[in-house]
Short mmCIF file of C-alpha atoms and ligand atoms in Angstrom, two decimals:
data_model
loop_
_atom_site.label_atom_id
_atom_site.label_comp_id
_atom_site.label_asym_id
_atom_site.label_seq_id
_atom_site.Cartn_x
_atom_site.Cartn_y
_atom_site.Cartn_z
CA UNK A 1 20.26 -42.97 50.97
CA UNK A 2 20.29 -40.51 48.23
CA UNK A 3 19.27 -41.49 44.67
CA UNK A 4 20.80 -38.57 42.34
CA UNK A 5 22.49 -41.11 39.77
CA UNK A 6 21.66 -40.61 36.19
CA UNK A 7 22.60 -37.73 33.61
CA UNK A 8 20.63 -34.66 33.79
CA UNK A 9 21.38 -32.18 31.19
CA UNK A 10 19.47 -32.84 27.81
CA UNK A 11 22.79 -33.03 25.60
CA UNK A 12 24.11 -35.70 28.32
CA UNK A 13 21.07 -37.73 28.41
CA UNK A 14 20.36 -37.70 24.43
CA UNK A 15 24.17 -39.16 24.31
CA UNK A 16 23.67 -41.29 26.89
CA UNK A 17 20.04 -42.42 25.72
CA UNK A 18 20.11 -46.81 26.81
CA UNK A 19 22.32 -45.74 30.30
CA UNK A 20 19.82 -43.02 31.15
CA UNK A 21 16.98 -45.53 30.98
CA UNK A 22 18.75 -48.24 32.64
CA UNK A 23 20.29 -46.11 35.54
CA UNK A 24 16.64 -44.36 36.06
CA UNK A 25 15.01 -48.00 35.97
CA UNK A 26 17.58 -50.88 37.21
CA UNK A 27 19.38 -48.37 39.16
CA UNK A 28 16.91 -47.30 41.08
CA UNK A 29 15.67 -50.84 41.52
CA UNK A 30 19.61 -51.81 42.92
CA UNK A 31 19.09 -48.92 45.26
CA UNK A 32 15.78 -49.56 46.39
CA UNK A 33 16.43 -52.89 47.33
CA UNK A 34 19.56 -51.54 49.73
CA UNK A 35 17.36 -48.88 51.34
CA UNK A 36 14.89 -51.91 52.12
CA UNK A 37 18.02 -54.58 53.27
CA UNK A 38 19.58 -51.90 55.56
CA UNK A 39 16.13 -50.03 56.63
CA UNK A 40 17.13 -46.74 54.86
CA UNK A 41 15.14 -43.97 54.45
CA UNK A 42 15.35 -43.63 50.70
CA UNK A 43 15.54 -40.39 48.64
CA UNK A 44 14.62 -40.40 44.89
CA UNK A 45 15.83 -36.87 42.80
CA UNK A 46 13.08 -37.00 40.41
CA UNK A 47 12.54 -33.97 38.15
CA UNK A 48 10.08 -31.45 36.69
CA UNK A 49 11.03 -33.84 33.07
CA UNK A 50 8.24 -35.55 34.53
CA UNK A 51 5.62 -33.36 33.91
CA UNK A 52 6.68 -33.03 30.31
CA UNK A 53 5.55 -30.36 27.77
CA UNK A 54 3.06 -29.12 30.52
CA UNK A 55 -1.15 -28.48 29.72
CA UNK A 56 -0.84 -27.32 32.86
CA UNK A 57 0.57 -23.88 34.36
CA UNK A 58 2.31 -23.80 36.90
CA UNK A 59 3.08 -27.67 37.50
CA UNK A 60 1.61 -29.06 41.11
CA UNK A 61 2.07 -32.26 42.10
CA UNK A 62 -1.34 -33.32 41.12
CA UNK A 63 -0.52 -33.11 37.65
CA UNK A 64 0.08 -36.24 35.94
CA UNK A 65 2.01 -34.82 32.90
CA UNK A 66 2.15 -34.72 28.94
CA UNK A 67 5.23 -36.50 28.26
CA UNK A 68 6.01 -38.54 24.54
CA UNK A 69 7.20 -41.43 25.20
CA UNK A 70 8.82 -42.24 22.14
CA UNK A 71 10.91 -38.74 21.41
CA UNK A 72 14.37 -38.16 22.26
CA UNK A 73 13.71 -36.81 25.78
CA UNK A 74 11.52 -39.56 26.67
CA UNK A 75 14.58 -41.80 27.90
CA UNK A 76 15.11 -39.49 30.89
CA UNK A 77 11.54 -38.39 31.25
CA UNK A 78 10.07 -41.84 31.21
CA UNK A 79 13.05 -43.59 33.37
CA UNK A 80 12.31 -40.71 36.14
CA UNK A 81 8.60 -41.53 35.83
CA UNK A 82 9.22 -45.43 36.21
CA UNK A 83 11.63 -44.36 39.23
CA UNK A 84 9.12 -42.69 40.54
CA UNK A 85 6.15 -45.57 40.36
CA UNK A 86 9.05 -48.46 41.77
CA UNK A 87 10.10 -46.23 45.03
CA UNK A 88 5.88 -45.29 45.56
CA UNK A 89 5.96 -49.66 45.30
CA UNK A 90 8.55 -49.94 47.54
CA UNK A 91 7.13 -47.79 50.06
CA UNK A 92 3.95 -49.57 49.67
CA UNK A 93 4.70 -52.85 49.85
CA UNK A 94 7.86 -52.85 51.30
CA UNK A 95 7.26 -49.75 53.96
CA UNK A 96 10.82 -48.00 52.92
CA UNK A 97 10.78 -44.53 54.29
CA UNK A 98 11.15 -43.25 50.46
CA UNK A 99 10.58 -39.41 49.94
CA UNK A 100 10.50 -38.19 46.27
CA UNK A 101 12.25 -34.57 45.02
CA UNK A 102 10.78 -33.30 41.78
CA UNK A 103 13.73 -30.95 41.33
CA UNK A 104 13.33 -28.10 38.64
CA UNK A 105 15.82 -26.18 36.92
CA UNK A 106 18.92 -25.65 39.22
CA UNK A 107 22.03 -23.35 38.85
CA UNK A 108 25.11 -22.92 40.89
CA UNK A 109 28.66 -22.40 40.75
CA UNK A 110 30.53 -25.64 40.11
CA UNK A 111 28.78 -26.48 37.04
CA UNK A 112 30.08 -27.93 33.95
CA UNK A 113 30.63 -24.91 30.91
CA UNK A 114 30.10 -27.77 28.59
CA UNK A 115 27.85 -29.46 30.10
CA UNK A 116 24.99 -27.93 27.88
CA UNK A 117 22.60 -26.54 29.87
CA UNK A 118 21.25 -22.81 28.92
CA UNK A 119 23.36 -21.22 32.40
CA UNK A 120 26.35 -22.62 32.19
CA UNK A 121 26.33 -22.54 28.53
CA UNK A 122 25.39 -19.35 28.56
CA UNK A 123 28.18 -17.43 31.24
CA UNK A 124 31.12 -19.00 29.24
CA UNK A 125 29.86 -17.57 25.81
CA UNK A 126 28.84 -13.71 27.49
CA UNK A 127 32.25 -14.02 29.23
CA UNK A 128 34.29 -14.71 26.53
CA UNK A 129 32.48 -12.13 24.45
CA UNK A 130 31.11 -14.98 22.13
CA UNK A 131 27.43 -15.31 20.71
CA UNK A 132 24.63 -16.30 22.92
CA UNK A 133 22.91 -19.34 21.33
CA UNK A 134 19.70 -18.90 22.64
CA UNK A 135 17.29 -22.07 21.03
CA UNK A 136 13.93 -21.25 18.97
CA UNK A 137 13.09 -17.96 19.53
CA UNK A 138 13.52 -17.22 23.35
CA UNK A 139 10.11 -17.45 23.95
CA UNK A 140 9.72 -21.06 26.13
CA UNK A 141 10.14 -20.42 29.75
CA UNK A 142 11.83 -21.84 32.91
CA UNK A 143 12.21 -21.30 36.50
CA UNK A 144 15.46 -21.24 37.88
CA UNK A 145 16.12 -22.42 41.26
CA UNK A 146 19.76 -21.33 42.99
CA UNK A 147 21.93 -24.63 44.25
CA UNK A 148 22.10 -23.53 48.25
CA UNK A 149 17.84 -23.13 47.96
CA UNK A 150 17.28 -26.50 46.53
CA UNK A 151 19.79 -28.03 48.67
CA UNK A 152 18.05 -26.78 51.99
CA UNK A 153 14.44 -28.02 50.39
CA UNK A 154 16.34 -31.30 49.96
CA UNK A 155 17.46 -31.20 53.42
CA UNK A 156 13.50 -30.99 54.80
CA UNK A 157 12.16 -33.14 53.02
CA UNK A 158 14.57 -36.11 53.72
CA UNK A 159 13.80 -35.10 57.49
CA UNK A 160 10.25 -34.92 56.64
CA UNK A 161 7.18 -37.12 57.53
CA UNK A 162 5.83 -36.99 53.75
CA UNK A 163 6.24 -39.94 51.48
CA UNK A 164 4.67 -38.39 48.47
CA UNK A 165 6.59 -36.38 45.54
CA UNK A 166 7.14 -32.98 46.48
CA UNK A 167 8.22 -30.04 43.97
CA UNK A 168 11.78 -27.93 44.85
CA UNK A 169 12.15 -25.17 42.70
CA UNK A 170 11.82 -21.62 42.31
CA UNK A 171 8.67 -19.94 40.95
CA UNK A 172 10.46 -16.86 39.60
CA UNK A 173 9.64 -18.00 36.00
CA UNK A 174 11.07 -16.33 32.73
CA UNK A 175 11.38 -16.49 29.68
CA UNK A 176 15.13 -18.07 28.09
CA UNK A 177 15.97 -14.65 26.30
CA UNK A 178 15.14 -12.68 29.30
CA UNK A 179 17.54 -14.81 31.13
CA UNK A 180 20.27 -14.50 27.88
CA UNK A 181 19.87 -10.67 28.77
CA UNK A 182 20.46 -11.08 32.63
CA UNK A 183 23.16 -12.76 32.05
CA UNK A 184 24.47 -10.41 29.35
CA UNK A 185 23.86 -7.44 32.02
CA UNK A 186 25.40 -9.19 34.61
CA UNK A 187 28.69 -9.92 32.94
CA UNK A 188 28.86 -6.40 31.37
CA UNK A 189 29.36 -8.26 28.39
CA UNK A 190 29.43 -7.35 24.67
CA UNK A 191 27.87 -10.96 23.18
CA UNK A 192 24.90 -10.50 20.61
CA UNK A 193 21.87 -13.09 20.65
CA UNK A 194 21.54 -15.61 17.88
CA UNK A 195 18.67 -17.72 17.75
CA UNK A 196 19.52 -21.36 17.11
CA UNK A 197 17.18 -25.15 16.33
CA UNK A 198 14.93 -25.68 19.43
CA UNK A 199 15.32 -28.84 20.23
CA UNK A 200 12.65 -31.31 19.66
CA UNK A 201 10.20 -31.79 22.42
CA UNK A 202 11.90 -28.76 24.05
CA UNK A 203 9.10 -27.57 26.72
CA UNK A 204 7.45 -24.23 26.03
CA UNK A 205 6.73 -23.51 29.91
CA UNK A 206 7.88 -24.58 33.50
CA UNK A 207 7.21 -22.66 36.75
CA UNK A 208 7.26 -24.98 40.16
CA UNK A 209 3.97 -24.38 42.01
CA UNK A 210 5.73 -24.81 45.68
CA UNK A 211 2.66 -24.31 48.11
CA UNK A 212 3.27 -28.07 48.70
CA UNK A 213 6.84 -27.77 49.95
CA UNK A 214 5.90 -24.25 51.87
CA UNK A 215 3.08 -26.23 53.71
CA UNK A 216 5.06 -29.30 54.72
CA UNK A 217 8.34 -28.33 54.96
CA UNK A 218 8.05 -24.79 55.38
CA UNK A 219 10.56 -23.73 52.41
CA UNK A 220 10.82 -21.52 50.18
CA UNK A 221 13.71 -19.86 47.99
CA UNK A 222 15.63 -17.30 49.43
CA UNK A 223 18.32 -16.36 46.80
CA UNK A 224 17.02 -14.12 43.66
CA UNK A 225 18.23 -14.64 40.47
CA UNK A 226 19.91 -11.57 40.11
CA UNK A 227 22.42 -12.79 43.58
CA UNK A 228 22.56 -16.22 42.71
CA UNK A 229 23.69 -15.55 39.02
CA UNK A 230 26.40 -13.06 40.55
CA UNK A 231 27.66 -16.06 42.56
CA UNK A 232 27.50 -18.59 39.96
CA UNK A 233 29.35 -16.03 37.67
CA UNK A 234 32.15 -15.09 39.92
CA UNK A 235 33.06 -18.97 40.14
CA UNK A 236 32.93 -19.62 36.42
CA UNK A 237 35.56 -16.01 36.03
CA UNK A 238 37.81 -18.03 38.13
CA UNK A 239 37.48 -21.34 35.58
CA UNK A 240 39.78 -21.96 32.27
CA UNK A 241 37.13 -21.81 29.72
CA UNK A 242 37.94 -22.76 25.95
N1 UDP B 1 18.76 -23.51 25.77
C1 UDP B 1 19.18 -22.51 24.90
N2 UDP B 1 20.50 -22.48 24.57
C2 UDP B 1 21.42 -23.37 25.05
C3 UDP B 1 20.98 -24.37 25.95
C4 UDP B 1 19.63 -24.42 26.28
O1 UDP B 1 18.39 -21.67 24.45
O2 UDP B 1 22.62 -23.26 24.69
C5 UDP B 1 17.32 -23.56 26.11
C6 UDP B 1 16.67 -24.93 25.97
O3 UDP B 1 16.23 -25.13 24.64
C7 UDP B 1 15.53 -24.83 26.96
C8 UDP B 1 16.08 -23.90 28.05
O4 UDP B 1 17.18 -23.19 27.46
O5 UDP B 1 14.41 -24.19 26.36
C9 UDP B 1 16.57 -24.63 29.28
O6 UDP B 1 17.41 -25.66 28.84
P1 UDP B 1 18.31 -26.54 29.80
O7 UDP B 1 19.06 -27.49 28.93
O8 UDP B 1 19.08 -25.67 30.72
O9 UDP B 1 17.28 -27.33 30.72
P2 UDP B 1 15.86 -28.04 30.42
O10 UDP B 1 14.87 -27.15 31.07
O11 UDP B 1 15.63 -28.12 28.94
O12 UDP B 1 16.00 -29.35 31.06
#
């Protein structure tokens, strides 16, 4: 069984605040409690959210995070972190095969353009000529992992023998107006930057550290930025965008 149900862009999940927490919480218990009824090994997509505004650079496993509870992220960070502690209970005193994904920031074709996200909010606007709304100054950082990658690190570890949370991502970190500019370049595009409210709670920094998955599941990325935002920007030419 796969677990992937819940929101995942910020915009979706601050509109969506009460199902977040209750898909990430009673959800997961529903789901659990199949996985242990039909002996299913169980797979819970849990999420770099959990490690919060990181003290820590890059994010291992190890790290127990610096998340707020009470701010307008915390309803998807803390309902992955309570998914999280229920499918580690379930394997423990249940002995479901679970496996835990702590997926970090993903691209691909097939995206939504409004679904809010900085890449596929991003392609529509430098396609369409429009300005680049690039949030605080540029400066916070992210890591961004192409679709066909993750799903391969997916595939291993749901094959795997390890039980505990594992990080898929890719460690090719930069910073959000380095990316605007890639995908400015890319697109051969005339759009400016403008520089718009960072959201609250927004993290400054995220870079995977993957020696985890390399060790046990012998993975690693093998799409660069530069071909996977070709890909992802040849799909979205082929899209209606308003
Ligand atoms: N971001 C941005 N402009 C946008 C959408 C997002 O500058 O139109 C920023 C956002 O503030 C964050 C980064 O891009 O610093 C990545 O945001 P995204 O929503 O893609 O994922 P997150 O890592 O926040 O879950």
């Amino acid at each position: 069984m796969l677990h992937f149900a819940s929101p995942a862009s910020p915009l979706d999940y601050l509109q969506l605040p009460i199902q977040t927490l209750k898909v990430g919480a009673l959800g997961t218990h529903k789901a659990l409690g199949l996985a242990l009824s039909k002996k299913a090994t169980f797979l819970l997509a849990s999420t770099s959210e959990i490690y919060g505004d990181p003290l820590i650079h890059p994010q291992n496993e190890d790290y127990w995070g610096h998340v707020n509870p009470v701010g307008p992220r915390g309803v998807y960070d803390e309902a992955k972190r309570f998914a999280e502690a229920l499918t580690m209970a379930y394997h423990r005193y249940h002995n479901v095969n679970t496996k835990i994904v702590r997926i970090f920031n993903t691209y691909g074709p097939r995206m939504r353009p409004n679904d809010g996200r900085a890449i596929p909010t991003f392609i529509p606007q430098a396609l369409k000529n429009e300005p680049i709304t690039v949030f605080g100054d540029g400066a916070q950082t992210r890591s961004f992992c192409f679709v066909s990658d993750l799903v391969e690190g997916l595939y291993r570890l749901l094959i795997s023998n390890t039980n505990d949370p594992v990080n898929i991502g890719n460690p090719v970190e930069m910073t959000i107006k380095e990316m605007a500019e890639n995908v400015i370049r890319v697109t051969k595009s005339k759009s400016e930057i403008i520089y718009k409210d960072l959201p609250v709670d927004d993290p400054k920094i995220r870079q995977p550290d993957i020696s985890l998955a390399k060790k046990l599941l012998d993975w690693e990325p093998v799409v660069s930025f530069d071909q996977g935002l070709k890909k992802t920007v040849a799909w979205f030419k082929t899209q209606k965008l308003n």
